[in-house]
Coordinates of C-alpha atoms and ligand atoms in Angstrom, one line a residue:
M25 CA -24.5 83.2 -110.4
T26 CA -24.6 86.5 -110.3
R27 CA -23.7 88.1 -113.7
S28 CA -22.1 91.7 -114.7
A29 CA -23.0 93.6 -117.2
R30 CA -21.1 96.5 -118.9
F31 CA -23.0 99.8 -119.6
A32 CA -20.9 102.2 -121.7
P33 CA -21.6 106.1 -123.0
G34 CA -23.3 105.5 -126.2
G35 CA -24.5 108.7 -126.9
A36 CA -28.6 110.5 -126.3
L37 CA -31.1 108.5 -124.9
R38 CA -34.0 108.8 -127.4
G39 CA -37.7 108.1 -127.9
G40 CA -40.9 106.6 -125.6
Y41 CA -40.6 104.6 -122.9
T42 CA -43.3 102.7 -120.7
P43 CA -42.4 101.6 -117.2
P44 CA -43.1 98.5 -115.6
P45 CA -46.3 98.6 -113.6
D46 CA -45.8 99.9 -110.0
K47 CA -44.5 97.2 -107.2
S48 CA -45.8 98.8 -104.3
I49 CA -49.6 99.4 -105.9
S50 CA -49.0 95.9 -107.0
H51 CA -48.9 94.5 -104.0
R52 CA -51.6 96.2 -102.2
A53 CA -53.5 94.8 -105.1
A54 CA -52.9 91.4 -104.5
L55 CA -53.4 91.4 -101.0
I56 CA -56.5 93.2 -100.5
A57 CA -58.3 91.6 -103.3
A58 CA -57.6 88.3 -101.4
M59 CA -59.1 90.0 -98.6
A60 CA -62.3 90.6 -101.1
D61 CA -65.4 88.1 -100.9
E62 CA -65.7 88.9 -104.8
P63 CA -63.2 88.2 -107.4
V64 CA -61.1 91.3 -108.2
A65 CA -59.5 91.9 -111.9
V66 CA -56.1 93.6 -111.1
R67 CA -54.8 94.7 -114.6
N68 CA -51.4 95.5 -115.7
Y69 CA -50.0 93.4 -112.1
L70 CA -46.3 93.4 -112.4
D71 CA -44.4 90.3 -113.4
S72 CA -41.3 90.6 -110.8
E73 CA -39.7 88.2 -108.5
D74 CA -41.3 90.2 -105.5
T75 CA -44.8 90.3 -107.2
H76 CA -44.8 86.8 -107.3
S77 CA -44.0 86.3 -103.8
T78 CA -47.6 88.2 -103.1
L79 CA -49.0 85.7 -105.3
N80 CA -47.4 83.0 -103.9
A81 CA -48.5 84.2 -100.8
V82 CA -52.2 84.6 -101.0
R83 CA -51.9 81.5 -102.9
T84 CA -51.2 79.4 -100.0
L85 CA -53.7 81.5 -97.5
G86 CA -56.7 80.0 -99.9
A87 CA -57.0 82.5 -102.3
A88 CA -57.4 81.4 -106.3
V89 CA -55.4 83.2 -108.5
E90 CA -55.5 83.4 -112.3
Q91 CA -52.5 84.7 -114.3
G92 CA -53.8 85.9 -118.1
P93 CA -52.1 88.0 -120.6
D94 CA -50.4 91.5 -120.5
G95 CA -50.3 91.4 -116.7
E96 CA -54.2 90.7 -116.4
V97 CA -54.4 88.5 -112.9
T98 CA -57.9 87.8 -111.2
I99 CA -57.8 86.9 -107.7
R100 CA -60.9 85.2 -105.6
G101 CA -60.4 86.3 -102.4
V102 CA -60.8 84.5 -98.9
G103 CA -63.5 87.6 -97.7
L104 CA -61.9 89.2 -94.2
H105 CA -63.4 86.8 -91.7
A106 CA -63.1 83.2 -93.2
P107 CA -60.2 80.8 -91.9
L108 CA -57.1 81.2 -93.3
E109 CA -55.4 78.2 -94.8
A110 CA -51.7 76.8 -93.8
T111 CA -51.9 77.9 -90.5
G112 CA -49.0 75.9 -88.7
G113 CA -47.3 76.8 -92.2
L114 CA -44.2 79.0 -93.6
L115 CA -44.8 81.9 -96.2
N116 CA -42.0 82.7 -98.0
V117 CA -41.6 86.4 -99.0
G118 CA -38.7 85.9 -101.1
N119 CA -36.9 89.5 -100.9
A120 CA -40.0 91.7 -101.0
G121 CA -40.3 93.8 -97.7
T122 CA -43.8 95.2 -98.7
L123 CA -45.1 91.7 -98.5
M124 CA -43.4 90.8 -95.2
R125 CA -44.2 94.5 -93.6
L126 CA -48.0 94.6 -95.0
L127 CA -49.0 90.8 -94.6
P128 CA -48.7 90.3 -90.7
G129 CA -51.5 92.9 -90.6
W130 CA -54.3 90.5 -92.1
L131 CA -52.6 87.7 -90.0
A132 CA -52.5 88.7 -86.6
G133 CA -56.4 89.6 -87.4
Q134 CA -57.1 85.4 -87.5
P135 CA -57.8 84.3 -84.5
G136 CA -56.6 81.1 -83.4
G137 CA -54.1 81.2 -87.0
V138 CA -50.2 80.7 -86.7
W139 CA -48.4 81.4 -90.0
T140 CA -44.3 81.7 -89.8
L141 CA -42.7 84.4 -92.1
D142 CA -39.5 84.3 -93.9
G143 CA -37.6 85.2 -97.2
D144 CA -33.8 85.6 -98.5
E145 CA -30.5 86.5 -97.1
S146 CA -31.5 90.4 -97.7
I147 CA -35.0 90.1 -95.6
R148 CA -33.4 88.2 -93.1
R149 CA -31.7 91.8 -92.5
R150 CA -34.3 93.8 -92.4
P151 CA -36.3 94.9 -89.2
V152 CA -39.9 93.4 -88.7
D153 CA -40.1 95.2 -84.7
R154 CA -41.7 97.9 -86.1
V155 CA -44.4 95.8 -87.6
A156 CA -44.4 93.5 -84.7
E157 CA -45.0 96.4 -81.8
P158 CA -48.3 97.6 -83.0
L159 CA -49.5 94.4 -83.8
R160 CA -49.1 93.1 -80.2
M161 CA -50.7 96.4 -78.9
M162 CA -54.1 95.2 -80.8
G163 CA -53.8 91.9 -79.4
A164 CA -51.9 89.5 -81.9
T165 CA -48.4 87.6 -80.4
V166 CA -45.5 88.4 -82.9
E167 CA -41.9 86.3 -82.0
A168 CA -39.0 87.1 -84.0
R169 CA -35.6 86.0 -83.8
D170 CA -33.3 88.5 -81.7
G171 CA -37.1 90.2 -80.9
R172 CA -36.6 92.1 -84.7
F173 CA -35.6 89.8 -87.5
P174 CA -36.8 87.2 -89.8
P175 CA -37.7 84.5 -89.5
F176 CA -41.1 85.6 -87.4
T177 CA -44.0 83.6 -86.3
V178 CA -47.1 85.7 -86.0
T179 CA -50.5 84.1 -84.1
G180 CA -53.9 86.1 -85.0
A181 CA -56.2 87.2 -82.1
R182 CA -59.5 89.6 -81.5
L183 CA -58.0 92.7 -82.3
T184 CA -58.6 96.2 -80.4
G185 CA -57.9 99.7 -82.4
I186 CA -55.4 101.6 -81.1
E187 CA -53.9 104.9 -81.7
Y188 CA -50.4 104.3 -82.5
D189 CA -47.5 107.1 -83.7
L190 CA -45.1 105.5 -86.2
P191 CA -41.3 106.1 -84.5
V192 CA -40.0 105.4 -88.2
A193 CA -41.7 107.4 -91.0
S194 CA -42.3 104.4 -92.7
A195 CA -45.6 103.6 -95.6
Q196 CA -45.2 99.9 -94.7
V197 CA -45.7 100.1 -91.1
K198 CA -48.7 102.5 -91.6
S199 CA -50.4 100.4 -94.1
C200 CA -49.8 97.5 -92.0
V201 CA -51.5 98.6 -88.7
L202 CA -54.5 100.3 -91.3
I203 CA -55.2 96.7 -92.6
A204 CA -55.1 95.0 -88.7
G205 CA -57.5 98.4 -88.1
M206 CA -60.0 96.5 -90.4
F207 CA -60.0 93.1 -88.0
A208 CA -60.1 96.0 -84.5
S209 CA -62.9 96.7 -82.6
G210 CA -63.8 100.4 -82.8
S211 CA -61.5 102.5 -84.7
T212 CA -57.7 102.1 -85.6
T213 CA -55.3 105.4 -85.8
V214 CA -52.0 105.9 -87.3
C215 CA -50.1 109.4 -87.1
E216 CA -47.2 109.8 -89.4
G217 CA -44.4 112.6 -88.5
A218 CA -43.9 113.3 -92.1
T219 CA -46.2 111.9 -95.5
S220 CA -45.4 109.0 -96.8
R221 CA -47.0 107.2 -99.8
D222 CA -51.1 106.7 -99.6
H223 CA -51.5 103.7 -102.1
T224 CA -52.9 101.5 -99.3
E225 CA -55.3 104.8 -97.9
R226 CA -56.4 105.4 -101.5
M227 CA -57.1 101.7 -102.2
L228 CA -59.0 101.3 -98.5
R229 CA -61.3 103.9 -99.6
R230 CA -62.1 102.2 -103.1
A231 CA -62.7 99.4 -101.2
R232 CA -65.5 101.4 -99.3
V233 CA -63.8 100.9 -96.1
P234 CA -64.8 103.7 -93.6
F235 CA -61.8 105.5 -93.8
E236 CA -60.9 109.2 -92.2
R237 CA -57.5 111.1 -93.1
D238 CA -57.0 114.6 -91.1
G239 CA -53.5 116.1 -91.9
L240 CA -50.9 112.8 -90.9
R241 CA -53.8 110.8 -89.2
S242 CA -55.4 108.3 -91.1
T243 CA -58.2 106.3 -89.0
V244 CA -60.1 103.1 -90.2
R245 CA -62.9 101.1 -88.7
Q246 CA -63.2 97.8 -88.2
V247 CA -65.2 96.3 -91.3
D248 CA -66.8 93.2 -92.7
E249 CA -66.4 93.0 -96.4
L250 CA -64.7 95.0 -98.8
E251 CA -66.1 95.9 -101.9
L252 CA -63.8 96.3 -104.9
D253 CA -63.9 95.2 -108.5
E254 CA -60.9 96.2 -110.4
V255 CA -57.8 97.5 -109.5
V256 CA -55.5 99.3 -112.5
V257 CA -51.9 99.6 -111.7
P258 CA -50.0 102.7 -112.8
G259 CA -46.7 102.5 -114.2
D260 CA -44.2 102.5 -111.4
P261 CA -42.3 106.3 -110.6
S262 CA -39.7 104.6 -108.8
S263 CA -38.8 102.4 -111.8
A264 CA -39.3 105.3 -114.2
A265 CA -36.8 107.4 -112.2
F266 CA -33.8 105.3 -113.4
I267 CA -34.6 106.1 -116.7
V268 CA -35.4 109.8 -116.0
A269 CA -32.0 110.2 -114.4
A270 CA -30.3 108.7 -117.3
A271 CA -32.0 111.6 -119.8
I272 CA -31.0 114.3 -117.7
L273 CA -27.5 113.1 -117.2
V274 CA -26.6 111.5 -120.6
S275 CA -26.0 115.1 -122.9
G276 CA -28.6 115.6 -125.9
S277 CA -31.2 113.0 -124.0
R278 CA -35.1 113.3 -124.9
V279 CA -37.3 110.6 -123.9
V280 CA -41.2 110.7 -123.3
I281 CA -42.7 108.7 -120.1
R282 CA -45.7 107.5 -120.6
D283 CA -48.3 106.4 -118.3
V284 CA -46.7 106.7 -115.0
G285 CA -48.1 107.0 -111.9
L286 CA -47.8 110.8 -110.5
N287 CA -49.4 110.3 -106.8
W288 CA -47.6 113.2 -104.8
T289 CA -46.6 110.9 -102.5
R290 CA -44.0 109.4 -104.8
T291 CA -42.9 112.1 -107.0
G292 CA -40.3 113.7 -104.4
F293 CA -37.5 112.5 -106.9
F294 CA -38.4 114.5 -109.9
R295 CA -39.2 117.5 -107.8
I296 CA -35.6 117.2 -106.4
A297 CA -34.2 116.8 -109.5
E298 CA -36.3 119.9 -111.2
R299 CA -34.5 122.1 -108.5
M300 CA -31.6 120.6 -109.4
G301 CA -32.0 121.9 -112.9
A302 CA -33.6 119.3 -114.7
V303 CA -35.9 119.9 -117.4
I304 CA -39.0 117.6 -116.3
V305 CA -42.2 118.7 -118.0
G306 CA -45.7 117.0 -116.7
E307 CA -48.3 117.1 -114.6
L308 CA -47.5 116.1 -111.4
E309 CA -50.3 115.5 -108.5
E310 CA -50.8 118.6 -106.5
P311 CA -50.4 117.2 -102.4
H312 CA -53.2 116.1 -100.3
A313 CA -55.1 114.7 -102.5
D314 CA -58.3 112.7 -100.6
S315 CA -58.4 110.5 -104.0
D316 CA -59.4 107.2 -104.0
R317 CA -57.6 106.6 -107.5
E318 CA -54.1 106.7 -109.0
P319 CA -53.2 109.5 -110.9
V320 CA -51.3 108.7 -114.3
G321 CA -50.0 110.9 -117.0
E322 CA -46.9 111.9 -119.0
L323 CA -43.3 113.0 -118.3
D324 CA -41.2 115.0 -121.3
V325 CA -37.8 114.7 -119.7
A326 CA -34.8 116.4 -121.6
S327 CA -31.2 116.5 -120.0
G328 CA -29.5 119.7 -118.9
P329 CA -26.8 121.4 -116.6
L330 CA -27.2 120.3 -112.8
E331 CA -26.7 121.8 -109.4
G332 CA -26.5 120.5 -105.9
T333 CA -29.3 120.7 -103.6
V334 CA -30.4 119.8 -100.0
V335 CA -32.8 116.9 -99.3
E336 CA -34.6 117.8 -96.1
P337 CA -35.9 114.9 -93.9
G338 CA -39.5 116.0 -94.8
E339 CA -38.9 115.1 -98.6
V340 CA -36.9 111.6 -97.9
P341 CA -40.4 109.4 -97.6
L342 CA -41.1 111.2 -100.9
A343 CA -38.4 109.9 -102.9
I344 CA -36.7 107.4 -100.5
D345 CA -36.2 104.6 -103.5
E346 CA -34.9 107.2 -105.2
L347 CA -32.5 108.9 -103.0
T348 CA -29.1 106.9 -104.6
L349 CA -30.1 108.7 -107.8
V350 CA -30.2 112.2 -106.3
G351 CA -26.4 111.0 -105.3
L352 CA -25.7 110.5 -108.9
L353 CA -27.1 113.6 -109.9
G354 CA -25.3 115.3 -107.3
A355 CA -22.1 113.7 -108.4
H356 CA -22.8 115.3 -112.2
A357 CA -24.1 118.6 -110.4
E358 CA -22.1 121.9 -109.9
G359 CA -21.4 122.6 -105.8
E360 CA -22.6 120.6 -103.2
T361 CA -25.7 118.0 -102.9
I362 CA -26.5 116.9 -99.1
V363 CA -29.5 114.3 -97.9
R364 CA -30.2 114.7 -94.5
G365 CA -32.7 112.7 -92.3
A366 CA -32.2 109.5 -94.4
E367 CA -31.1 106.8 -91.8
E368 CA -34.0 104.5 -92.8
L369 CA -31.3 103.8 -96.5
R370 CA -29.6 101.9 -94.3
L371 CA -32.5 99.4 -94.1
K372 CA -33.1 98.5 -97.6
E373 CA -32.5 95.5 -99.5
S374 CA -28.5 96.8 -98.8
D375 CA -27.3 99.5 -96.7
R376 CA -28.1 102.1 -99.4
I377 CA -26.1 104.8 -97.6
A378 CA -23.0 102.6 -98.1
G379 CA -23.5 101.5 -101.5
V380 CA -24.2 105.0 -102.5
V381 CA -21.2 106.5 -101.2
D382 CA -18.5 103.0 -102.0
G383 CA -19.9 102.5 -105.4
L384 CA -20.1 106.1 -106.3
R385 CA -16.6 107.1 -105.1
G386 CA -15.1 103.8 -107.0
L387 CA -16.4 105.9 -110.0
G388 CA -14.6 108.9 -109.2
A389 CA -17.4 110.8 -106.8
D390 CA -16.6 113.0 -103.9
I391 CA -19.0 111.3 -101.8
E392 CA -19.1 111.1 -98.2
A393 CA -21.5 109.1 -95.7
T394 CA -23.0 110.9 -93.1
P395 CA -24.6 109.3 -90.1
D396 CA -28.6 109.9 -91.8
G397 CA -27.5 110.4 -95.5
F398 CA -24.8 111.7 -97.6
V399 CA -22.8 114.5 -98.7
V400 CA -21.3 114.4 -102.7
R401 CA -19.2 117.9 -104.3
G402 CA -19.0 117.9 -107.8
D403 CA -18.2 120.6 -110.7
G404 CA -20.6 119.5 -113.3
S405 CA -18.5 117.0 -115.4
P406 CA -19.2 113.2 -115.8
L407 CA -17.5 110.5 -113.4
R408 CA -14.8 108.6 -114.8
G409 CA -16.2 105.1 -114.3
G410 CA -15.2 101.5 -113.2
T411 CA -17.1 98.5 -111.2
I412 CA -19.8 99.3 -109.1
D413 CA -21.5 95.7 -107.1
A414 CA -25.1 95.9 -107.2
R415 CA -25.0 94.2 -103.3
G416 CA -27.9 91.8 -104.3
D417 CA -30.2 95.5 -104.7
H418 CA -32.3 95.8 -107.6
R419 CA -32.2 99.5 -107.3
M420 CA -28.4 99.0 -106.8
A421 CA -28.3 97.3 -109.9
M422 CA -30.1 99.9 -112.3
L423 CA -28.3 103.2 -110.4
G424 CA -24.9 101.4 -111.4
A425 CA -26.4 101.0 -115.0
V426 CA -27.5 104.7 -115.2
A427 CA -23.9 105.6 -113.9
G428 CA -22.5 103.6 -116.8
L429 CA -24.3 105.8 -119.2
A430 CA -23.6 109.0 -117.9
S431 CA -20.0 108.3 -116.9
Q432 CA -17.0 109.2 -119.5
E433 CA -15.3 105.4 -119.6
G434 CA -18.0 103.2 -118.7
V435 CA -19.4 101.5 -115.9
E436 CA -19.2 97.3 -114.8
V437 CA -22.1 96.5 -112.9
A438 CA -21.5 93.3 -110.6
G439 CA -24.8 91.2 -110.1
M440 CA -27.2 93.0 -112.6
D441 CA -29.7 90.3 -112.2
A442 CA -31.1 91.7 -109.0
V443 CA -33.1 93.9 -111.2
A444 CA -35.2 91.2 -111.7
V445 CA -37.0 91.8 -108.4
S446 CA -38.6 94.5 -109.8
Y447 CA -38.3 95.4 -113.3
P448 CA -36.4 92.2 -114.9
S449 CA -36.6 93.6 -118.7
F450 CA -34.9 96.8 -117.2
E451 CA -31.8 96.4 -119.2
Q452 CA -33.5 95.3 -122.6
E453 CA -35.7 98.4 -122.2
L454 CA -32.8 101.3 -121.3
R455 CA -30.5 100.3 -124.4
A456 CA -33.6 100.4 -126.4
L457 CA -33.9 103.9 -125.7
M458 CA -30.1 105.0 -127.0
Ligands
S3P523 C1 -42.9 100.9 -99.6 C2 -43.0 101.4 -98.8 C3 -40.9 102.0 -98.4 C4 -40.4 102.2 -99.9 C5 -40.5 100.6 -100.4 C6 -42.0 100.0 -100.6 C7 -43.9 100.0 -99.8 O1 -40.5 101.4 -97.2 O2 -38.6 102.2 -99.9 O3 -39.6 100.3 -101.0 O4 -44.9 99.8 -100.4 O5 -44.9 100.9 -98.6 P1 -40.9 102.2 -96.3 O6 -42.3 102.5 -96.2 O7 -40.5 100.7 -95.0 O8 -40.2 103.1 -95.6

């Protein structure tokens, strides 16, 4: 049963706000902790459907997971080289694309082990050939439905290091190859065409894995054990982005966002919004930090008039999950906003190019799809409002909610329950600022 919710304009948003824990970093913390020999304390682990799928997967493989209060999770891992459990079995990734793309990197390095990965209806439409190809080059066997989609089976092997040029700018694929590289003889290098989120690299450095970064090349060497004692997960800038967008669009708003992750590879949306005229005060991390930490800070956001902008392909991976919000800001801005080089959006939890174009057009926007993005034109006035379908996609549901608060007549979001994937308390926290 899907649930609808109505979001009507209700005046300025005001107050302090702390986003939920970062989803990307939570997935990585659970997976990497499960590969360690000593227990790892993960603090502020995200409580959501996606990140539960990851805890369930590592439990199935033999790790012990203890969940305490307030996001405390202790993981007693199985080490890098002990045989994993459930060989021959099924691992259910639910809706979690990150779990589906990272976990095979670990499984591929387990000689003699065989696992099948599957998930929900949306995950079955998302390609896995992008991870199958490099893992096969390293020596594993990966067989997917129609050569491309889940369910798919990974048969582990003794892996050999490779040098791999990513055909798509994907942090998930990069991370999968780097994880497999820890099991591969020699060294494994991944070359990206454009910088994407670097949480895996930071966590591997933190776990004392021999790791080097040189521009867009990341190299990892075979390792016997990981040394990781604790991971503190910062607030998720992608979840915060929906609140930031609401504060930018609803006139008279001012919201202080606390304890939010400010890793440069995740803050592209904030830079794009500032370029459009939004007032966002805070210390975003500088580019190319070679750190083993995740920077955390505060952002002070206020509403203001916006103008159109062009988002170029190099910026896309840095704002990949927030690009639909650029469409919404563009619909309220004066002039034209163009997003280019974002064809990857068609392969997310839903086709987000179709979703944002059909969805915002239904609310009164002048927006059209292009093969690799969209173009939206505004005159600085708010959208009319109407109904939007979340299409089973958590980020489309949150987009609809923000659009409603910024609109003239309000928006009915069909399928609001999709938010449980990344942000179960979204609606409550958004309304608390009104
Ligand atoms: C993620 C990377 C991105 C992003 C996804 C999470 C990650 O996907 O869209 O929500 O945690 O690495 P791609 O790297 O495939 O673009």
